[in-house]
């Protein structure tokens, strides 16, 4: 990805300083220092970075300071002649730019000041920022790649995913820049799925009412040889009521709980079991046991068996318009309406893997569900849900911790 430079057209004016000198308000000359008492030292202006600095991180602060008196006149100019706006602190002893610098640019700072001993400066510094060999962008999403909506409400099983658009050679450097803050505080850890994707979750489900704030502060960070972060990213969301649904194959029922209270019981028909081989690929018809979360909803949705390798015209193939579909896995498991299987719901499994409900129950569940709600599937005969299928909560905590590039258990 090509390096990016930052430009704007905002100019900063000069600051006209006021200095309180008693002699300016009186015709009496300022007395000489008392015998044996040295005159105050002249103020010193300093600029950071120092002149001649190379490979400067553009995310690091640029500052102008004076050791006495005030700053009166500061300009920061890039190599195209654009003046970068900045702000003085309240006592006018320090100045910083209002915007971050760009990669691969040369900047010049010029400054003047005024103290009781008279004008100070001028001082200047010319420095150059680092030029990345490559840059990577990060997006903050759910486990299926949908952006986490700022200010939204998610369920107690919500997972934070950080997706980089380049392989990350230094996972530890990247993870240091991925900051999750919760209120109330909880213990949480990042788990690297691969070189581009890291997921974060707490040890236990979130508590209702929790606020989760995520910041990916990667701009200016070197995440591998010559690879720098392109932009920061951040989002904040809330956790809603605790919706936990338990689908038990022993009873063929889904029990739906809100904040620990049973609110509805729904007969269901899950995956019929077994598998078929198509073109050397094994296609399973089980509903895998594990802890799923709600990833999305659609009404209706077109379900097409050819999307996972089962031809529509085969004896087990299908292409149907299905209503009230609540998706719970990345590979196409839904809780949805199918009145043609009401006869089996509560007594036998006849689906290809989804959880079938009556239209009445499916529409209720659709309306009740929020993204991030928990759906636990128990006692089916399949292998457990895998982490890539939206099975983050099925990974034991010790294994989850081991997937971090930084975390060390206390």
Coordinates of N, CA, C and O in Angstrom, one line a residue, residues 259-343:
X259 N -31.2 -11.8 31.1 CA -30.6 -11.5 32.5 C -30.9 -12.6 33.5 O -31.3 -12.4 34.6
X260 N -30.8 -13.8 33.0 CA -30.9 -15.0 33.8 C -32.3 -15.6 34.0 O -32.5 -16.6 34.6
X261 N -33.3 -14.9 33.4 CA -34.7 -15.3 33.5 C -35.1 -16.0 32.2 O -34.9 -15.4 31.2
X262 N -35.7 -17.1 32.3 CA -36.3 -17.8 31.2 C -37.5 -17.0 30.6 O -38.4 -16.7 31.3
X263 N -37.4 -16.6 29.3 CA -38.4 -15.8 28.7 C -39.2 -16.5 27.6 O -40.3 -16.1 27.3
X264 N -38.6 -17.6 27.1 CA -39.3 -18.3 26.0 C -38.6 -19.7 25.8 O -37.4 -19.8 25.9
X265 N -39.5 -20.7 25.5 CA -39.0 -22.0 25.1 C -39.5 -22.3 23.7 O -40.7 -22.3 23.5
X266 N -38.6 -22.7 22.8 CA -39.0 -22.9 21.4 C -38.6 -24.3 20.9 O -37.4 -24.6 20.9
X267 N -39.5 -25.1 20.4 CA -39.1 -26.4 19.8 C -38.3 -26.1 18.6 O -38.5 -25.2 17.8
X268 N -37.3 -27.0 18.3 CA -36.4 -26.8 17.2 C -36.0 -28.1 16.5 O -36.1 -29.2 17.2
X269 N -35.6 -28.0 15.3 CA -35.0 -29.2 14.6 C -33.7 -28.7 14.1 O -33.6 -27.7 13.3
X270 N -32.6 -29.4 14.5 CA -31.3 -29.1 14.1 C -30.7 -30.0 13.0 O -31.5 -30.7 12.3
X271 N -29.4 -30.0 12.8 CA -28.8 -30.7 11.7 C -29.0 -32.2 11.9 O -28.9 -32.8 12.9
X272 N -29.4 -32.8 10.7 CA -29.8 -34.3 10.7 C -28.6 -35.2 11.0 O -28.8 -36.4 11.3
X273 N -27.4 -34.7 10.8 CA -26.2 -35.5 11.0 C -25.7 -36.2 9.8 O -26.4 -36.1 8.7
X274 N -24.6 -36.8 9.8 CA -24.0 -37.4 8.6 C -23.3 -36.4 7.7 O -23.2 -35.3 8.1
X275 N -22.9 -36.9 6.6 CA -22.2 -36.1 5.7 C -22.3 -36.7 4.3 O -22.7 -37.8 4.1
X276 N -21.8 -35.9 3.3 CA -21.7 -36.4 1.9 C -20.4 -35.8 1.3 O -19.9 -34.9 1.8
X277 N -20.0 -36.5 0.3 CA -18.7 -36.1 -0.4 C -19.0 -35.6 -1.7 O -19.7 -36.3 -2.5
X278 N -18.6 -34.3 -2.0 CA -18.8 -33.7 -3.3 C -17.5 -33.2 -3.8 O -16.9 -32.3 -3.3
X279 N -17.1 -33.8 -4.9 CA -15.8 -33.4 -5.5 C -14.6 -33.5 -4.6 O -13.7 -32.6 -4.7
X280 N -14.6 -34.5 -3.8 CA -13.5 -34.7 -2.9 C -13.6 -33.9 -1.6 O -12.7 -33.9 -0.7
X281 N -14.7 -33.2 -1.4 CA -14.9 -32.3 -0.2 C -16.0 -32.9 0.6 O -17.1 -33.3 0.1
X282 N -15.8 -33.1 1.9 CA -16.8 -33.6 2.8 C -17.7 -32.5 3.3 O -17.2 -31.5 3.8
X283 N -19.0 -32.6 3.1 CA -20.0 -31.6 3.6 C -20.8 -32.3 4.7 O -21.4 -33.3 4.6
X284 N -20.7 -31.6 5.9 CA -21.4 -32.1 7.1 C -22.8 -31.6 7.2 O -23.0 -30.4 6.8
X285 N -23.7 -32.4 7.8 CA -25.0 -32.0 8.1 C -25.3 -31.9 9.6 O -26.5 -32.0 10.0
X286 N -24.3 -31.8 10.3 CA -24.4 -31.6 11.8 C -24.6 -30.1 12.2 O -24.1 -29.3 11.5
X287 N -25.2 -29.9 13.3 CA -25.1 -28.6 14.0 C -24.0 -28.8 15.0 O -24.2 -29.5 16.0
X288 N -22.9 -28.1 14.9 CA -21.8 -28.3 15.8 C -22.1 -27.7 17.1 O -22.6 -26.6 17.3
X289 N -21.7 -28.4 18.2 CA -21.9 -27.9 19.5 C -20.9 -26.8 19.8 O -19.8 -26.7 19.2
X290 N -21.3 -25.8 20.6 CA -20.3 -24.7 21.0 C -21.1 -23.5 21.3 O -22.3 -23.4 21.3
X291 N -20.3 -22.4 21.6 CA -20.9 -21.1 21.9 C -20.8 -20.2 20.7 O -19.7 -19.8 20.3
X292 N -22.0 -19.9 20.1 CA -22.1 -19.0 19.0 C -22.5 -17.6 19.5 O -23.0 -17.5 20.6
X293 N -22.4 -16.7 18.6 CA -23.0 -15.3 18.9 C -23.7 -14.9 17.7 O -23.4 -15.3 16.6
X294 N -24.7 -14.0 17.9 CA -25.5 -13.5 16.8 C -24.6 -12.5 16.0 O -24.0 -11.6 16.5
X295 N -24.5 -12.8 14.7 CA -23.7 -12.0 13.7 C -24.5 -11.1 12.8 O -24.0 -10.1 12.3
X296 N -25.7 -11.5 12.6 CA -26.5 -10.6 11.7 C -27.9 -11.2 11.6 O -28.2 -12.3 12.0
X297 N -28.8 -10.4 10.9 CA -30.2 -10.8 10.7 C -30.7 -10.4 9.3 O -30.2 -9.3 8.8
X298 N -31.5 -11.2 8.7 CA -32.1 -10.8 7.4 C -33.5 -11.4 7.3 O -33.7 -12.6 7.7
X299 N -34.4 -10.7 6.7 CA -35.7 -11.2 6.5 C -36.3 -10.6 5.2 O -36.6 -9.4 5.1
X300 N -36.3 -11.4 4.1 CA -35.8 -12.8 4.0 C -34.4 -12.9 3.6 O -33.7 -11.9 3.4
X301 N -33.9 -14.1 3.5 CA -32.6 -14.4 3.0 C -32.7 -15.6 2.1 O -33.5 -16.5 2.3
X302 N -31.9 -15.5 1.0 CA -31.9 -16.7 0.0 C -30.8 -17.6 0.4 O -29.6 -17.3 0.5
X303 N -31.2 -18.8 0.7 CA -30.2 -19.9 1.1 C -30.0 -20.8 0.0 O -30.9 -21.4 -0.6
X304 N -28.7 -20.9 -0.4 CA -28.3 -21.7 -1.6 C -27.2 -22.6 -1.2 O -26.1 -22.2 -0.8
X305 N -27.5 -23.9 -1.3 CA -26.6 -24.9 -0.9 C -25.3 -24.9 -1.8 O -24.2 -25.4 -1.3
X306 N -25.4 -24.4 -3.0 CA -24.2 -24.4 -3.8 C -23.1 -23.5 -3.3 O -21.9 -23.6 -3.6
X307 N -23.5 -22.5 -2.4 CA -22.5 -21.6 -1.8 C -21.5 -22.3 -0.9 O -20.4 -21.8 -0.7
X308 N -21.8 -23.5 -0.4 CA -20.9 -24.3 0.4 C -20.5 -25.6 -0.3 O -20.1 -26.5 0.3
X309 N -20.8 -25.7 -1.6 CA -20.3 -26.8 -2.4 C -21.3 -27.9 -2.7 O -21.0 -28.9 -3.3
X310 N -22.6 -27.8 -2.2 CA -23.6 -28.8 -2.5 C -24.5 -28.3 -3.6 O -25.2 -27.4 -3.5
X311 N -24.4 -29.0 -4.8 CA -25.2 -28.5 -6.0 C -26.7 -28.5 -5.7 O -27.2 -29.4 -5.0
X312 N -27.3 -27.4 -6.2 CA -28.7 -27.2 -5.9 C -29.5 -28.4 -6.5 O -30.5 -28.8 -5.9
X313 N -29.1 -29.0 -7.6 CA -29.8 -30.0 -8.3 C -29.5 -31.4 -7.7 O -30.1 -32.4 -8.2
X314 N -28.7 -31.5 -6.7 CA -28.4 -32.8 -6.1 C -29.6 -33.2 -5.2 O -30.4 -32.3 -4.9
X315 N -29.6 -34.4 -4.8 CA -30.7 -34.9 -4.0 C -30.9 -34.1 -2.6 O -32.0 -34.0 -2.1
X316 N -29.8 -33.6 -2.1 CA -29.8 -32.8 -0.9 C -29.7 -31.3 -1.0 O -29.6 -30.6 -0.1
X317 N -29.6 -30.9 -2.3 CA -29.4 -29.5 -2.6 C -30.7 -28.7 -2.4 O -31.8 -29.2 -2.4
X318 N -30.5 -27.3 -2.3 CA -31.6 -26.5 -2.2 C -31.3 -25.0 -2.6 O -30.1 -24.6 -2.5
X319 N -32.3 -24.3 -2.9 CA -32.2 -22.8 -3.1 C -33.6 -22.3 -2.7 O -34.5 -22.4 -3.5
X320 N -33.7 -21.7 -1.5 CA -35.0 -21.2 -1.0 C -34.9 -19.8 -0.4 O -33.8 -19.4 0.0
X321 N -36.0 -19.2 -0.4 CA -36.1 -17.9 0.3 C -36.7 -18.2 1.7 O -37.8 -18.7 1.8
X322 N -35.9 -17.8 2.7 CA -36.2 -18.2 4.1 C -36.4 -16.9 4.9 O -35.7 -15.9 4.7
X323 N -37.4 -16.9 5.7 CA -37.8 -15.7 6.5 C -37.2 -15.8 7.9 O -36.9 -16.9 8.4
X324 N -37.0 -14.6 8.5 CA -36.7 -14.4 9.9 C -35.4 -15.2 10.3 O -35.4 -16.0 11.2
X325 N -34.3 -14.9 9.5 CA -33.1 -15.6 9.6 C -32.1 -14.9 10.5 O -31.7 -13.7 10.1
X326 N -31.7 -15.4 11.6 CA -30.7 -14.9 12.5 C -29.4 -15.7 12.4 O -29.4 -16.9 12.7
X327 N -28.3 -15.1 11.9 CA -27.1 -15.8 11.6 C -26.2 -15.9 12.8 O -26.0 -14.9 13.5
X328 N -25.7 -17.1 13.0 CA -24.8 -17.2 14.2 C -23.5 -17.8 13.9 O -22.7 -18.0 14.9
X329 N -23.1 -18.1 12.7 CA -21.8 -18.6 12.4 C -21.3 -17.9 11.1 O -22.1 -17.5 10.3
X330 N -20.0 -17.9 10.9 CA -19.4 -17.3 9.7 C -19.6 -18.2 8.5 O -19.4 -17.8 7.3
X331 N -19.9 -19.5 8.7 CA -20.1 -20.4 7.5 C -21.5 -20.8 7.3 O -21.8 -21.8 6.7
X332 N -22.5 -20.0 7.8 CA -23.9 -20.1 7.3 C -24.8 -20.8 8.2 O -25.9 -21.3 7.7
X333 N -24.6 -20.9 9.5 CA -25.6 -21.5 10.4 C -26.5 -20.4 10.9 O -26.1 -19.3 11.3
X334 N -27.8 -20.6 10.7 CA -28.9 -19.6 11.1 C -29.9 -20.2 12.0 O -30.1 -21.5 12.0
X335 N -30.5 -19.4 12.8 CA -31.7 -19.8 13.5 C -32.8 -19.1 12.7 O -32.9 -17.9 12.5
X336 N -33.7 -19.9 12.0 CA -34.6 -19.3 11.1 C -36.0 -20.1 11.0 O -36.1 -21.2 11.6
X337 N -36.9 -19.4 10.4 CA -38.3 -20.0 10.2 C -38.3 -21.0 9.1 O -37.6 -20.9 8.1
X338 N -38.9 -22.2 9.4 CA -39.2 -23.2 8.3 C -40.4 -24.0 8.8 O -40.3 -25.0 9.4
X339 N -41.6 -23.5 8.3 CA -42.8 -24.2 8.8 C -42.9 -25.6 8.3 O -43.7 -26.4 8.8
X340 N -42.2 -25.9 7.2 CA -42.3 -27.2 6.6 C -41.7 -28.3 7.5 O -41.9 -29.5 7.3
X341 N -41.0 -27.8 8.5 CA -40.4 -28.8 9.5 C -41.0 -28.7 10.9 O -40.5 -29.3 11.8
X342 N -42.1 -28.0 11.0 CA -42.7 -27.9 12.3 C -43.1 -29.3 12.9 O -43.0 -29.5 14.1
X343 N -43.4 -30.2 12.0 CA -43.7 -31.6 12.5 C -42.6 -32.2 13.2 O -42.8 -33.1 14.1

